[in-house]
mmJSON file of the N, C-alpha and C atoms, coordinates in Angstrom:
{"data_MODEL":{"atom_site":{
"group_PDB":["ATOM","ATOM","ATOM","ATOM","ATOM","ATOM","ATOM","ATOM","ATOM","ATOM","ATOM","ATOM","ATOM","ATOM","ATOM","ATOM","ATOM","ATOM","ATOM","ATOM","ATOM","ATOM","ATOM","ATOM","ATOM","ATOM","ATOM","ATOM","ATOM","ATOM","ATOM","ATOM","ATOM","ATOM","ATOM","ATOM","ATOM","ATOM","ATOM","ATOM","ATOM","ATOM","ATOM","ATOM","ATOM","ATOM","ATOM","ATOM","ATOM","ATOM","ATOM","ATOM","ATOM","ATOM","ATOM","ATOM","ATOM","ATOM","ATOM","ATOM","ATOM","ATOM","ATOM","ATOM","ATOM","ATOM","ATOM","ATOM","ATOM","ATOM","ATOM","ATOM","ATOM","ATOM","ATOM","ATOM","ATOM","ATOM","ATOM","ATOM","ATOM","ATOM","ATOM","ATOM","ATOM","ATOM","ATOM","ATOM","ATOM","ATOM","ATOM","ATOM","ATOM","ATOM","ATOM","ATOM","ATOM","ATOM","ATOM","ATOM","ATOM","ATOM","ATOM","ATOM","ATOM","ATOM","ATOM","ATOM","ATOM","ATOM","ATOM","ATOM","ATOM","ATOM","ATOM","ATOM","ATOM","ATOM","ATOM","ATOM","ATOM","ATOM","ATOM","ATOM","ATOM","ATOM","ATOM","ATOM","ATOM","ATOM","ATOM","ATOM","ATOM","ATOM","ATOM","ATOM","ATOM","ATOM","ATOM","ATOM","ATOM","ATOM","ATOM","ATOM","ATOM","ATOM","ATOM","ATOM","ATOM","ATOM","ATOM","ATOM","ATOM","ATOM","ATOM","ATOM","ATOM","ATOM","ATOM","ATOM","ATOM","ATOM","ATOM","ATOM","ATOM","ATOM","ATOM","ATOM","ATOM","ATOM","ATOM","ATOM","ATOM","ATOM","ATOM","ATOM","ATOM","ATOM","ATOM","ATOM","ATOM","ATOM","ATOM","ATOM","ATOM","ATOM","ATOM","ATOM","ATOM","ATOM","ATOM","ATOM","ATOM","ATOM","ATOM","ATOM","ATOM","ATOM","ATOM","ATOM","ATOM","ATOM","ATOM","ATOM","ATOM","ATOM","ATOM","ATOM","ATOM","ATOM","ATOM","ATOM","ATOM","ATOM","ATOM","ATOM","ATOM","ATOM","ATOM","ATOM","ATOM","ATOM","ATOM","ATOM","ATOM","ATOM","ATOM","ATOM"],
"id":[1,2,3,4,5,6,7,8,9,10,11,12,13,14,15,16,17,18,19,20,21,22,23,24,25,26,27,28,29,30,31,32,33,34,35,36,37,38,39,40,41,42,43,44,45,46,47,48,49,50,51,52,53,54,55,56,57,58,59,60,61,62,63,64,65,66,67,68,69,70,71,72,73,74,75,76,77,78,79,80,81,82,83,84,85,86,87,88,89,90,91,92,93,94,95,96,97,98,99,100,101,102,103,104,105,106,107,108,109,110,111,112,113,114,115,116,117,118,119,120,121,122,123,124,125,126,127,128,129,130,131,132,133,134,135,136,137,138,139,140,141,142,143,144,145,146,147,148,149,150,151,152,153,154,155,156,157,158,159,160,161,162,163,164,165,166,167,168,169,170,171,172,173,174,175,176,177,178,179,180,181,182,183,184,185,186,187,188,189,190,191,192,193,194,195,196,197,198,199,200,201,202,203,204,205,206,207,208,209,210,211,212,213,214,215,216,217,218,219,220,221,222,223,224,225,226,227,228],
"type_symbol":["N","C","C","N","C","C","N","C","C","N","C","C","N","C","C","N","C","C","N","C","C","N","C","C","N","C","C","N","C","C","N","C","C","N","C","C","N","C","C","N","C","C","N","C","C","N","C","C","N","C","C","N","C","C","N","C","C","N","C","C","N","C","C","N","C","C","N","C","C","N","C","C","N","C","C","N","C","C","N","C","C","N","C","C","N","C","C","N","C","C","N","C","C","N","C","C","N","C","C","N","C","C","N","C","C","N","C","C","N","C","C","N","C","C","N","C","C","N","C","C","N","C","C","N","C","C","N","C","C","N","C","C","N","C","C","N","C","C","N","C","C","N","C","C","N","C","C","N","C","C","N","C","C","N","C","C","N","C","C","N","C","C","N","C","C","N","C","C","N","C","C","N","C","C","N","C","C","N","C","C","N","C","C","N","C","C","N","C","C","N","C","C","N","C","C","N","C","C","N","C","C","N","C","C","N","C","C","N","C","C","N","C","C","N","C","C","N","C","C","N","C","C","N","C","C","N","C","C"],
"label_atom_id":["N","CA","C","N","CA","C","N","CA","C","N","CA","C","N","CA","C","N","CA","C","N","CA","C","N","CA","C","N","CA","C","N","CA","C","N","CA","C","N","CA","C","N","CA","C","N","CA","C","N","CA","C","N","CA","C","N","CA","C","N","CA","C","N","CA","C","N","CA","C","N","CA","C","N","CA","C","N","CA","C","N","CA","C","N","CA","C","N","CA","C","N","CA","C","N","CA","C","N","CA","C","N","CA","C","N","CA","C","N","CA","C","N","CA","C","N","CA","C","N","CA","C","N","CA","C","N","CA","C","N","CA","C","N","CA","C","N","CA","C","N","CA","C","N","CA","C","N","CA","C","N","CA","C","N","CA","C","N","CA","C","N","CA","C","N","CA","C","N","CA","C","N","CA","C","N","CA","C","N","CA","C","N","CA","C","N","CA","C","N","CA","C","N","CA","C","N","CA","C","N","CA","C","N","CA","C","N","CA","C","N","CA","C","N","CA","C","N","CA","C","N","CA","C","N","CA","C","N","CA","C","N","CA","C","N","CA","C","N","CA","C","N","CA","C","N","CA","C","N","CA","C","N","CA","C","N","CA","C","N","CA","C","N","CA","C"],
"label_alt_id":[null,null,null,null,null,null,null,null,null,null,null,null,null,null,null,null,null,null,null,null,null,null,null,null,null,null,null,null,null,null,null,null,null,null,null,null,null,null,null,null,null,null,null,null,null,null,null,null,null,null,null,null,null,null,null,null,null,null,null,null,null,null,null,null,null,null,null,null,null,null,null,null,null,null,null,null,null,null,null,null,null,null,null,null,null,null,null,null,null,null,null,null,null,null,null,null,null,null,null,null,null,null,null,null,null,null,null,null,null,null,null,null,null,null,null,null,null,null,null,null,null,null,null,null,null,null,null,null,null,null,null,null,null,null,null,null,null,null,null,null,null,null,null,null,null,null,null,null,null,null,null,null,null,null,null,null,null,null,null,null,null,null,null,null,null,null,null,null,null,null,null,null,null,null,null,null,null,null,null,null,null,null,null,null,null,null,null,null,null,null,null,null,null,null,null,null,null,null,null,null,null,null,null,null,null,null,null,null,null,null,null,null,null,null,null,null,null,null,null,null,null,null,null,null,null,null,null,null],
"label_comp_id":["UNK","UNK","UNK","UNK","UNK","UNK","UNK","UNK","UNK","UNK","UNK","UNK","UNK","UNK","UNK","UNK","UNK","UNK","UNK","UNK","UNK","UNK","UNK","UNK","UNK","UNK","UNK","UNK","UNK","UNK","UNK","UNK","UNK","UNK","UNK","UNK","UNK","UNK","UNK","UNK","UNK","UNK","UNK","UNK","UNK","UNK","UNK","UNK","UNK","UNK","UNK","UNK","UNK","UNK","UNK","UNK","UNK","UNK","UNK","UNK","UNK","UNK","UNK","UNK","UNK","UNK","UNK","UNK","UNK","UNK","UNK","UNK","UNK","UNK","UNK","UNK","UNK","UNK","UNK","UNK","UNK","UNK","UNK","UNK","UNK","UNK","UNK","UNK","UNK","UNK","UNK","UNK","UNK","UNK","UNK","UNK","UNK","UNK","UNK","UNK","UNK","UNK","UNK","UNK","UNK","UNK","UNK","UNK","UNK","UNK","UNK","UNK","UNK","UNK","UNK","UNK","UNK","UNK","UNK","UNK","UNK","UNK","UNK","UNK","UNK","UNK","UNK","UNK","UNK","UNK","UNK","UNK","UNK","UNK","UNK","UNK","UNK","UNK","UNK","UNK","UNK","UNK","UNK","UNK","UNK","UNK","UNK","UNK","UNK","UNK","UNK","UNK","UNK","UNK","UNK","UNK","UNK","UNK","UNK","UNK","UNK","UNK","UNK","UNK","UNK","UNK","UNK","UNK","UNK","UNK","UNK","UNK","UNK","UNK","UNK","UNK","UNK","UNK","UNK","UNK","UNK","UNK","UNK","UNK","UNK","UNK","UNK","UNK","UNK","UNK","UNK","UNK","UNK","UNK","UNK","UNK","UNK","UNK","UNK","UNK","UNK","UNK","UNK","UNK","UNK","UNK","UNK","UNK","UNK","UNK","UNK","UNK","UNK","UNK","UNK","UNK","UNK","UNK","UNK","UNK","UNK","UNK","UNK","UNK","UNK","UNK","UNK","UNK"],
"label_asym_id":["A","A","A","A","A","A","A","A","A","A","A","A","A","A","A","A","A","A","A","A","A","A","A","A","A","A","A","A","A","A","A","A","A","A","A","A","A","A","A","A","A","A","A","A","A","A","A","A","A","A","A","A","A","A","A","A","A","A","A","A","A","A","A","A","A","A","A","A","A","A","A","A","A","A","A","A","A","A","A","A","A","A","A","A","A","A","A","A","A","A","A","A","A","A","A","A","A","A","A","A","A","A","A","A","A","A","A","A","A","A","A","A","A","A","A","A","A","A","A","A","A","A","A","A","A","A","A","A","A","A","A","A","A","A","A","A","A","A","A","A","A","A","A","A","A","A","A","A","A","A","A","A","A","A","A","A","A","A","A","A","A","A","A","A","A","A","A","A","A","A","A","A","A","A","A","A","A","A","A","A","A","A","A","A","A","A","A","A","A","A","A","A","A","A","A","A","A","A","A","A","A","A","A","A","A","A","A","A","A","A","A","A","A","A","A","A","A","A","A","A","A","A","A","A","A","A","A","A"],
"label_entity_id":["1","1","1","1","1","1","1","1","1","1","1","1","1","1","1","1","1","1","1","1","1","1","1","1","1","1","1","1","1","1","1","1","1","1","1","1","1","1","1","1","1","1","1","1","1","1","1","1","1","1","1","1","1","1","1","1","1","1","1","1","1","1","1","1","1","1","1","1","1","1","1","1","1","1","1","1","1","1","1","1","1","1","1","1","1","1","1","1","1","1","1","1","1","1","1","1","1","1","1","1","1","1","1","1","1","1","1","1","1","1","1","1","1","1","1","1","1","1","1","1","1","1","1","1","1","1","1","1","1","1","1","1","1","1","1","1","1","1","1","1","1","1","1","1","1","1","1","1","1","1","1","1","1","1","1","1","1","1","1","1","1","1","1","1","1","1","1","1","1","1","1","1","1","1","1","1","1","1","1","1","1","1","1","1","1","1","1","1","1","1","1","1","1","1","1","1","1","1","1","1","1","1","1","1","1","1","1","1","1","1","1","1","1","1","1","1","1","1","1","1","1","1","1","1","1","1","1","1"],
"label_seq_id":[1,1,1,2,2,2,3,3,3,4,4,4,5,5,5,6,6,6,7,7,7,8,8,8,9,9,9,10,10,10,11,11,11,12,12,12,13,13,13,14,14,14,15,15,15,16,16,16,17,17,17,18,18,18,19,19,19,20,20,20,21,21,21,22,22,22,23,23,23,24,24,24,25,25,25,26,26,26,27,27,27,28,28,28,29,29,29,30,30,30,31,31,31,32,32,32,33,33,33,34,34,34,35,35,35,36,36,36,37,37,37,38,38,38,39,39,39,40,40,40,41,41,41,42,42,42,43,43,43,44,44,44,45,45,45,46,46,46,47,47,47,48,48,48,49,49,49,50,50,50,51,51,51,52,52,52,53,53,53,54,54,54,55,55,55,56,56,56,57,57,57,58,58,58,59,59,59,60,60,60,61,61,61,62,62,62,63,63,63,64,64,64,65,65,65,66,66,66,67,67,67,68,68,68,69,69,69,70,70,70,71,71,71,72,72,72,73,73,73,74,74,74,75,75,75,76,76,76],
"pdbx_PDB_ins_code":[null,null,null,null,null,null,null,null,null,null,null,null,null,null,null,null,null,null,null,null,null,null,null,null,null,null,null,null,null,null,null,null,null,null,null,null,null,null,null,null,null,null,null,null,null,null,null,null,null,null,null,null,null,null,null,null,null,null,null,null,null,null,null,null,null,null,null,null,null,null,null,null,null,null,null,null,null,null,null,null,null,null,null,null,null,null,null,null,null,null,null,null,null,null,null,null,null,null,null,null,null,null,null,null,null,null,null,null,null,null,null,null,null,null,null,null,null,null,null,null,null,null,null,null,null,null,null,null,null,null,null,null,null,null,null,null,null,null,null,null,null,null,null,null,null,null,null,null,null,null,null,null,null,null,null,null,null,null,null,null,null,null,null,null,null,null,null,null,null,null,null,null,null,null,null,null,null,null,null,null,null,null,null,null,null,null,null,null,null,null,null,null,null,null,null,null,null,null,null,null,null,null,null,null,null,null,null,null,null,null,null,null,null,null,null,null,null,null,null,null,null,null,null,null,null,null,null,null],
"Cartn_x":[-7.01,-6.661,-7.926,-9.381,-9.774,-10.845,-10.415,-11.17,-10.11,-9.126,-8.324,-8.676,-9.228,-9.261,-10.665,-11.673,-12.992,-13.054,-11.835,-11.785,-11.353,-10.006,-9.142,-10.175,-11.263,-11.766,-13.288,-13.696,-14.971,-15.281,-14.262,-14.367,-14.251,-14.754,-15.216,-13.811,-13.586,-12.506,-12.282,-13.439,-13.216,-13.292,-13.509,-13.526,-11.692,-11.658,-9.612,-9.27,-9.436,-8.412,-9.025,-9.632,-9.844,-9.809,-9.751,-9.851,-8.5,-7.461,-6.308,-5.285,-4.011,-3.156,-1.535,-0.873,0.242,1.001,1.726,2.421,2.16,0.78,0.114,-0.461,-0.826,-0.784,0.151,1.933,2.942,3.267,3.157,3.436,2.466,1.164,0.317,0.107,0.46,0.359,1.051,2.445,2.139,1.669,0.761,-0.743,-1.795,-2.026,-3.343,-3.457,-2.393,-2.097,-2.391,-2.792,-3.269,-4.508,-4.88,-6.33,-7.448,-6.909,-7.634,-7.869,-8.669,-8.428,-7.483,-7.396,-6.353,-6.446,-7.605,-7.861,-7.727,-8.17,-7.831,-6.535,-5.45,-4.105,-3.235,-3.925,-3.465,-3.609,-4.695,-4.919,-4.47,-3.989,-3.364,-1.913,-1.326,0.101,0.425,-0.593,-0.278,0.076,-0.662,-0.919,0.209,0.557,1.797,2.818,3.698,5.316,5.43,5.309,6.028,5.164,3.832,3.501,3.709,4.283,4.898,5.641,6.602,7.948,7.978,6.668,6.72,6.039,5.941,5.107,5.922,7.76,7.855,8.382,7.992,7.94,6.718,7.543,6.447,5.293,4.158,3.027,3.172,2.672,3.242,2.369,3.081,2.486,1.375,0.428,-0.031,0.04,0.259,0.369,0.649,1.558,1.733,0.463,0.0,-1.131,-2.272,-2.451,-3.667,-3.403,-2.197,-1.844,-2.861,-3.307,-4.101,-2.84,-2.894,-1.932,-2.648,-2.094,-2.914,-1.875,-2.033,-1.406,-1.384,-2.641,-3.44,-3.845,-4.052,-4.624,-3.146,-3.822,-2.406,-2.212,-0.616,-0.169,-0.456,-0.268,-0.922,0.255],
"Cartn_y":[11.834,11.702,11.592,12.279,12.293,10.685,9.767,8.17,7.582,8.018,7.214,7.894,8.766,9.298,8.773,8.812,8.352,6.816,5.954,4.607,3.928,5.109,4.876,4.74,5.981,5.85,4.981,5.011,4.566,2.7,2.845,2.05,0.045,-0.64,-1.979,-2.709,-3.928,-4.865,-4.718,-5.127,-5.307,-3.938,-3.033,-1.495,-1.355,-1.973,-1.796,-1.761,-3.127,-4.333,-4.051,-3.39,-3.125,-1.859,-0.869,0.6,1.005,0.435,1.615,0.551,1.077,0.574,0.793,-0.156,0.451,1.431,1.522,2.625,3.962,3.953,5.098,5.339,4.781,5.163,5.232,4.624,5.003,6.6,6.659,8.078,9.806,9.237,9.758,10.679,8.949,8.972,10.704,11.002,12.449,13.013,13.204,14.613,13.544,12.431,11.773,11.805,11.484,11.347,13.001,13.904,14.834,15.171,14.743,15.21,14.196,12.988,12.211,12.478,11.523,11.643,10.997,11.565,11.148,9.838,9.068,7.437,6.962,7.059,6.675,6.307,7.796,7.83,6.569,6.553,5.549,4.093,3.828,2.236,1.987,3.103,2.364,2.722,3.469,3.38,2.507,2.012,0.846,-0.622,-0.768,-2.138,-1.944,-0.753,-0.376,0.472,-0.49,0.504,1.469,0.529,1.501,2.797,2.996,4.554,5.322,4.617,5.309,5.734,5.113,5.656,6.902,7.229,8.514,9.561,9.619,10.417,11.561,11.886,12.9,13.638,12.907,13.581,14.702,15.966,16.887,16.37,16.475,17.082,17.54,16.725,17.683,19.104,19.967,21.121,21.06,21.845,21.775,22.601,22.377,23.255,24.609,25.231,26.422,27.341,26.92,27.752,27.2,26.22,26.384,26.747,27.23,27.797,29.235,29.396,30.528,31.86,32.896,33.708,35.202,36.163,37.092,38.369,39.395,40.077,41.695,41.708,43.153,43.799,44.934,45.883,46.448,46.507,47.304,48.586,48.994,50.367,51.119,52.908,53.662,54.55],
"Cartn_z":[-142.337,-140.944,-140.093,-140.411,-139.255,-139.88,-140.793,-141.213,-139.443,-139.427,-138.607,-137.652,-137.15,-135.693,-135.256,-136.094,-135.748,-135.744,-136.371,-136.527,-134.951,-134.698,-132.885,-132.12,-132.53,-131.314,-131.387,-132.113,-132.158,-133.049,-133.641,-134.34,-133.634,-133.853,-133.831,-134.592,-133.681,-134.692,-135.795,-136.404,-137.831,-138.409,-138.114,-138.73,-138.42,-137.484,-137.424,-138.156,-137.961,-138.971,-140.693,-141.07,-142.435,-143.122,-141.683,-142.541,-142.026,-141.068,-140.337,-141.884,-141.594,-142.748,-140.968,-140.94,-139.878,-140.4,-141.393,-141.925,-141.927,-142.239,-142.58,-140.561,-139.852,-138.497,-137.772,-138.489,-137.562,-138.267,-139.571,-139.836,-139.531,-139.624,-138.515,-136.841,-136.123,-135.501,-134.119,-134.422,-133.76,-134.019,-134.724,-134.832,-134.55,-134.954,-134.598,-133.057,-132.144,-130.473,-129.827,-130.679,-129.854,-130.53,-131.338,-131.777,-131.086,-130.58,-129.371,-128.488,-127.659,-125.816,-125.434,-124.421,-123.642,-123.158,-122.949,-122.908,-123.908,-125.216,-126.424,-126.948,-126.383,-126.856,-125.824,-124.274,-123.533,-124.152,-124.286,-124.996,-125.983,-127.131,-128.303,-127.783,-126.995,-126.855,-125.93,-124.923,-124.004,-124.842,-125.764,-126.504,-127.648,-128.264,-129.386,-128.892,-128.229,-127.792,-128.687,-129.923,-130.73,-131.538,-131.056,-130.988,-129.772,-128.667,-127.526,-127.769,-128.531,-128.799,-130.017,-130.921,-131.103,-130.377,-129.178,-128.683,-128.373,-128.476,-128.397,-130.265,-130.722,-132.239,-132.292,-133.048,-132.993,-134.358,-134.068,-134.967,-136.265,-136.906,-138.438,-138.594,-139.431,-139.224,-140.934,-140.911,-142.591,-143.126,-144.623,-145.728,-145.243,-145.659,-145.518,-146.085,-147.123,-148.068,-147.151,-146.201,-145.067,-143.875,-143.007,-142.206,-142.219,-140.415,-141.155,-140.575,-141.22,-140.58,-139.784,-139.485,-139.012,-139.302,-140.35,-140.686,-139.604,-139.365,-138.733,-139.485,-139.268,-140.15,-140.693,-142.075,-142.814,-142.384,-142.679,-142.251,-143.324,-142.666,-143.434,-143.701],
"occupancy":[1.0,1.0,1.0,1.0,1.0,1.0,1.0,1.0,1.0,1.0,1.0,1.0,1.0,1.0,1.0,1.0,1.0,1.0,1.0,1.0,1.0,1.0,1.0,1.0,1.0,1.0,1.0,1.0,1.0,1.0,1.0,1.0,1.0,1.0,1.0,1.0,1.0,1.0,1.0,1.0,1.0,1.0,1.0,1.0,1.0,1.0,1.0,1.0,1.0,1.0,1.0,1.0,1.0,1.0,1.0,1.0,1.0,1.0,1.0,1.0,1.0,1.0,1.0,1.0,1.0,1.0,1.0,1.0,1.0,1.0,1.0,1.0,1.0,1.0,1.0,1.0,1.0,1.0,1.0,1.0,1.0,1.0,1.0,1.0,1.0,1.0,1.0,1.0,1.0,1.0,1.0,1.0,1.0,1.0,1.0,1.0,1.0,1.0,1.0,1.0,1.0,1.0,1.0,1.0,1.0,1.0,1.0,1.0,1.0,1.0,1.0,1.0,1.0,1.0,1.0,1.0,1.0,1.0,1.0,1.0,1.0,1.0,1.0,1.0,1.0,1.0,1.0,1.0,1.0,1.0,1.0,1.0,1.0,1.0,1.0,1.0,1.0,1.0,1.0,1.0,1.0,1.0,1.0,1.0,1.0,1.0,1.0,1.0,1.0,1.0,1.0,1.0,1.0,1.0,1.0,1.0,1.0,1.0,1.0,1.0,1.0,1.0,1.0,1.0,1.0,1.0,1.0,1.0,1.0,1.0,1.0,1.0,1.0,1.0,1.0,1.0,1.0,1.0,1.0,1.0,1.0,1.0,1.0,1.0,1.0,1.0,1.0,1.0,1.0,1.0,1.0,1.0,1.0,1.0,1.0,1.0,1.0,1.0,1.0,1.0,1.0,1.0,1.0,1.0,1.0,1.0,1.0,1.0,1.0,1.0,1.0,1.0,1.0,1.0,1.0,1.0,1.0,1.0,1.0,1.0,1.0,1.0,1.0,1.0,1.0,1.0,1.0,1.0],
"B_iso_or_equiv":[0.0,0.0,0.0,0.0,0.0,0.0,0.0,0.0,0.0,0.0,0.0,0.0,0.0,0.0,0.0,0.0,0.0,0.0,0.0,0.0,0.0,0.0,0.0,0.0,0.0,0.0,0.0,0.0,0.0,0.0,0.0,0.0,0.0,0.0,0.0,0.0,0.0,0.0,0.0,0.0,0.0,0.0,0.0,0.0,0.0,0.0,0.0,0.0,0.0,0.0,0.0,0.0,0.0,0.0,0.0,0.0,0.0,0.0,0.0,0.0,0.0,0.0,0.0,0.0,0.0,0.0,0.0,0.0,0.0,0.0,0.0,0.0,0.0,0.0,0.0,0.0,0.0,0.0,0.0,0.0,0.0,0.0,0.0,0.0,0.0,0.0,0.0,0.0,0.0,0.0,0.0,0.0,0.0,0.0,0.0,0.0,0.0,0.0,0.0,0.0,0.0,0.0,0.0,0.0,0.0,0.0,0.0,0.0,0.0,0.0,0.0,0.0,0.0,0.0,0.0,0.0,0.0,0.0,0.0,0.0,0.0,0.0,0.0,0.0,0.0,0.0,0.0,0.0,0.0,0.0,0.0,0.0,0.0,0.0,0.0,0.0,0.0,0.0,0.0,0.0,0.0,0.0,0.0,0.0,0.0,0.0,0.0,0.0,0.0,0.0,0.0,0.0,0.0,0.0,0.0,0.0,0.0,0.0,0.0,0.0,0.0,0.0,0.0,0.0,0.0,0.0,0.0,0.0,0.0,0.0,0.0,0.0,0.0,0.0,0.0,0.0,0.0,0.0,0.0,0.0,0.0,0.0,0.0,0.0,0.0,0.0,0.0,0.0,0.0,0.0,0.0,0.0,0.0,0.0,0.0,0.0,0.0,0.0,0.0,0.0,0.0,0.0,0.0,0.0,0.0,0.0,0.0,0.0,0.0,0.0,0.0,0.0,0.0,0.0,0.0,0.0,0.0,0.0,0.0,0.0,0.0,0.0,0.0,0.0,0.0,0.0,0.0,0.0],
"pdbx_formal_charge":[null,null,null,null,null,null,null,null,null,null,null,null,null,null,null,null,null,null,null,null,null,null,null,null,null,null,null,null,null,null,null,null,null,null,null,null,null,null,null,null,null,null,null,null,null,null,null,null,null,null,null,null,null,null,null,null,null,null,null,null,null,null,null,null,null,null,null,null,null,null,null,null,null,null,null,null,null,null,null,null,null,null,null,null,null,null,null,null,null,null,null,null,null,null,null,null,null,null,null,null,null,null,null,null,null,null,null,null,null,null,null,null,null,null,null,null,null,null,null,null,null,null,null,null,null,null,null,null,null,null,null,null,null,null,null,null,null,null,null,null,null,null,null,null,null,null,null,null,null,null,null,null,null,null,null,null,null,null,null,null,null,null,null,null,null,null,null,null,null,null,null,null,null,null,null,null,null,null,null,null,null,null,null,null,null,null,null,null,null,null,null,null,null,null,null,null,null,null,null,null,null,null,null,null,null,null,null,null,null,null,null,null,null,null,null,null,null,null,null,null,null,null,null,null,null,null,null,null],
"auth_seq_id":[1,1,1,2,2,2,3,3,3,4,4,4,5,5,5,6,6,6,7,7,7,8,8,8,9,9,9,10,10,10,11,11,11,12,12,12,13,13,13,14,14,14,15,15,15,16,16,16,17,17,17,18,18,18,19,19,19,20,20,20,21,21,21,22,22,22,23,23,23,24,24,24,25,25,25,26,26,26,27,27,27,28,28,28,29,29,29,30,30,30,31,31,31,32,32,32,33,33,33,34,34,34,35,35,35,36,36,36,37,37,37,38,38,38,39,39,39,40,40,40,41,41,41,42,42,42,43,43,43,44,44,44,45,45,45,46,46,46,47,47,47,48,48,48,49,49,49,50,50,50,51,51,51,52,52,52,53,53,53,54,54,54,55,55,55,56,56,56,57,57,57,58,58,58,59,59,59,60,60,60,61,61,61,62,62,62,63,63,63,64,64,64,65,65,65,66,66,66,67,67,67,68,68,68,69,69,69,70,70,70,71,71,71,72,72,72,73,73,73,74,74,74,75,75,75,76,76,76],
"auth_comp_id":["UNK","UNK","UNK","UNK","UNK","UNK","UNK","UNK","UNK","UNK","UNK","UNK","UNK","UNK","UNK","UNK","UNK","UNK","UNK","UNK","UNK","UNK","UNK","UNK","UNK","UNK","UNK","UNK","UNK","UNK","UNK","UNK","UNK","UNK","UNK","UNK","UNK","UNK","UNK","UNK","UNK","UNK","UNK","UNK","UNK","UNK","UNK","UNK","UNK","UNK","UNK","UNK","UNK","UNK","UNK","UNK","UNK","UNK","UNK","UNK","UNK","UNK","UNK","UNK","UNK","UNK","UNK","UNK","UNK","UNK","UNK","UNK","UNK","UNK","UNK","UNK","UNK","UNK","UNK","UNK","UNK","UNK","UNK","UNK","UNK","UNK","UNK","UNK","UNK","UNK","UNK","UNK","UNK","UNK","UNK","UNK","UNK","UNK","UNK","UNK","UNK","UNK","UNK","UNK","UNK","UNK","UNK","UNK","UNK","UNK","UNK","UNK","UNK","UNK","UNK","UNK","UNK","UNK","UNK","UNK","UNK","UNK","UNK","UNK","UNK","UNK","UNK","UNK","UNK","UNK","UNK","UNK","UNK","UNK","UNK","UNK","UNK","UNK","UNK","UNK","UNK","UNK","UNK","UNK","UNK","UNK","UNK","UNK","UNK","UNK","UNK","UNK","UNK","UNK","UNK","UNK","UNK","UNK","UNK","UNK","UNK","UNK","UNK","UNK","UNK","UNK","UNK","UNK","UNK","UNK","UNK","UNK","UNK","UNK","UNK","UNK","UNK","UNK","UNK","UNK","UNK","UNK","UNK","UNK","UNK","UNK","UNK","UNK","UNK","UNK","UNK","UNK","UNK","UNK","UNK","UNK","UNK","UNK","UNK","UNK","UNK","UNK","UNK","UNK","UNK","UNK","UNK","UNK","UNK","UNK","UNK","UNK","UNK","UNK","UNK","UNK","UNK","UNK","UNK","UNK","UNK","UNK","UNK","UNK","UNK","UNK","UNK","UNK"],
"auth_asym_id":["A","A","A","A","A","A","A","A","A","A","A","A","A","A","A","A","A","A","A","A","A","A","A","A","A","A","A","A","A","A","A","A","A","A","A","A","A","A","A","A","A","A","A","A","A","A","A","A","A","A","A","A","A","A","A","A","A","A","A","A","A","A","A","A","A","A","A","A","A","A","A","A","A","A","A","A","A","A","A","A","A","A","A","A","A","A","A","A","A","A","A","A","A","A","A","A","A","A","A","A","A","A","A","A","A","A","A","A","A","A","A","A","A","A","A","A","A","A","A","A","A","A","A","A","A","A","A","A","A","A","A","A","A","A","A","A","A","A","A","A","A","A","A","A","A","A","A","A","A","A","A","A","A","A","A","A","A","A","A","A","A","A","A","A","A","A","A","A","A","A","A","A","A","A","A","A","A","A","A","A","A","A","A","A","A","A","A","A","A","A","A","A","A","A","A","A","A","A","A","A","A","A","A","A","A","A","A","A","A","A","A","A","A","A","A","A","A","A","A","A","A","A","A","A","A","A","A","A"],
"auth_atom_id":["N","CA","C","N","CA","C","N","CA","C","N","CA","C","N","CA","C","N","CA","C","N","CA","C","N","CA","C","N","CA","C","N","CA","C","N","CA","C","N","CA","C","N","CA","C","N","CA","C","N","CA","C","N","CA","C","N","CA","C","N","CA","C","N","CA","C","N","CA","C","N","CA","C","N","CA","C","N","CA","C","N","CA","C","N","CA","C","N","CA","C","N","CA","C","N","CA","C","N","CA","C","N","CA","C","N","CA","C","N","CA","C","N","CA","C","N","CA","C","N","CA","C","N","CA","C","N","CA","C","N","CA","C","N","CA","C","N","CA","C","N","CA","C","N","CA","C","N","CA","C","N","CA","C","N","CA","C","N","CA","C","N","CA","C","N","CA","C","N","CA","C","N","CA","C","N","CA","C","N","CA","C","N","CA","C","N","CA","C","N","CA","C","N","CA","C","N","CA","C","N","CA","C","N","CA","C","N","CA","C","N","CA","C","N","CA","C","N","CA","C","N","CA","C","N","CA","C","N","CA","C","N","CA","C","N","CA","C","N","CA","C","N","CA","C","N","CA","C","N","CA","C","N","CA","C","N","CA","C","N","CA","C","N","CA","C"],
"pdbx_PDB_model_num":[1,1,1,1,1,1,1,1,1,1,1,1,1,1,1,1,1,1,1,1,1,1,1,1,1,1,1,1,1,1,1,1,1,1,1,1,1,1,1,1,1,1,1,1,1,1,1,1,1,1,1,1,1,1,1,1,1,1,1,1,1,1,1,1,1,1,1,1,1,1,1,1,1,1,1,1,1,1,1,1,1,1,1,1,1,1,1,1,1,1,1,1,1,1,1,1,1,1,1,1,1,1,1,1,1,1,1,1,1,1,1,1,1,1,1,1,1,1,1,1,1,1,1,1,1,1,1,1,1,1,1,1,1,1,1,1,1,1,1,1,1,1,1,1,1,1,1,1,1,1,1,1,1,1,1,1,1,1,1,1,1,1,1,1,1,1,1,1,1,1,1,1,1,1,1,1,1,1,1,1,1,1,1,1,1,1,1,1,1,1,1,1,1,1,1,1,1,1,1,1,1,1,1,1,1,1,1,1,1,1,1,1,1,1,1,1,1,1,1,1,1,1,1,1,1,1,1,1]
}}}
């Protein structure tokens, strides 16, 4: 994810058109649209309805086994 976030934003034509894949940035795309800027997320959803149209899909969440959790201090 973050080949495609440094590609959105920084990346040159031909770094597009050779490193993004559409599938793999429409399935992406609700967690990629907040790990951007907010100009970034404007220009590719202005130019692609159809990542507008996931913008109210939540974020995928990760791995449960990388979730970090916070137990406290154990009881006594």
């Amino acid at each position: 994810m973050s080949l495609f976030r440094t590609v959105l934003a920084e990346g040159m034509r031909k770094d597009l058109c050779a490193l993004l894949n559409r599938d793999i940035l429409l399935r992406l795309w609700p967690t990629l649209r907040i790990l951007v800027s907010t100009t970034v997320r404007g220009v590719w959803e202005d130019r692609f309805p159809q990542l507008r149209a996931l913008a109210d899909v939540p974020p995928a969440q990760p791995p449960a086994w990388r979730r970090r959790t916070h137990h406290g201090p154990a009881a006594a």
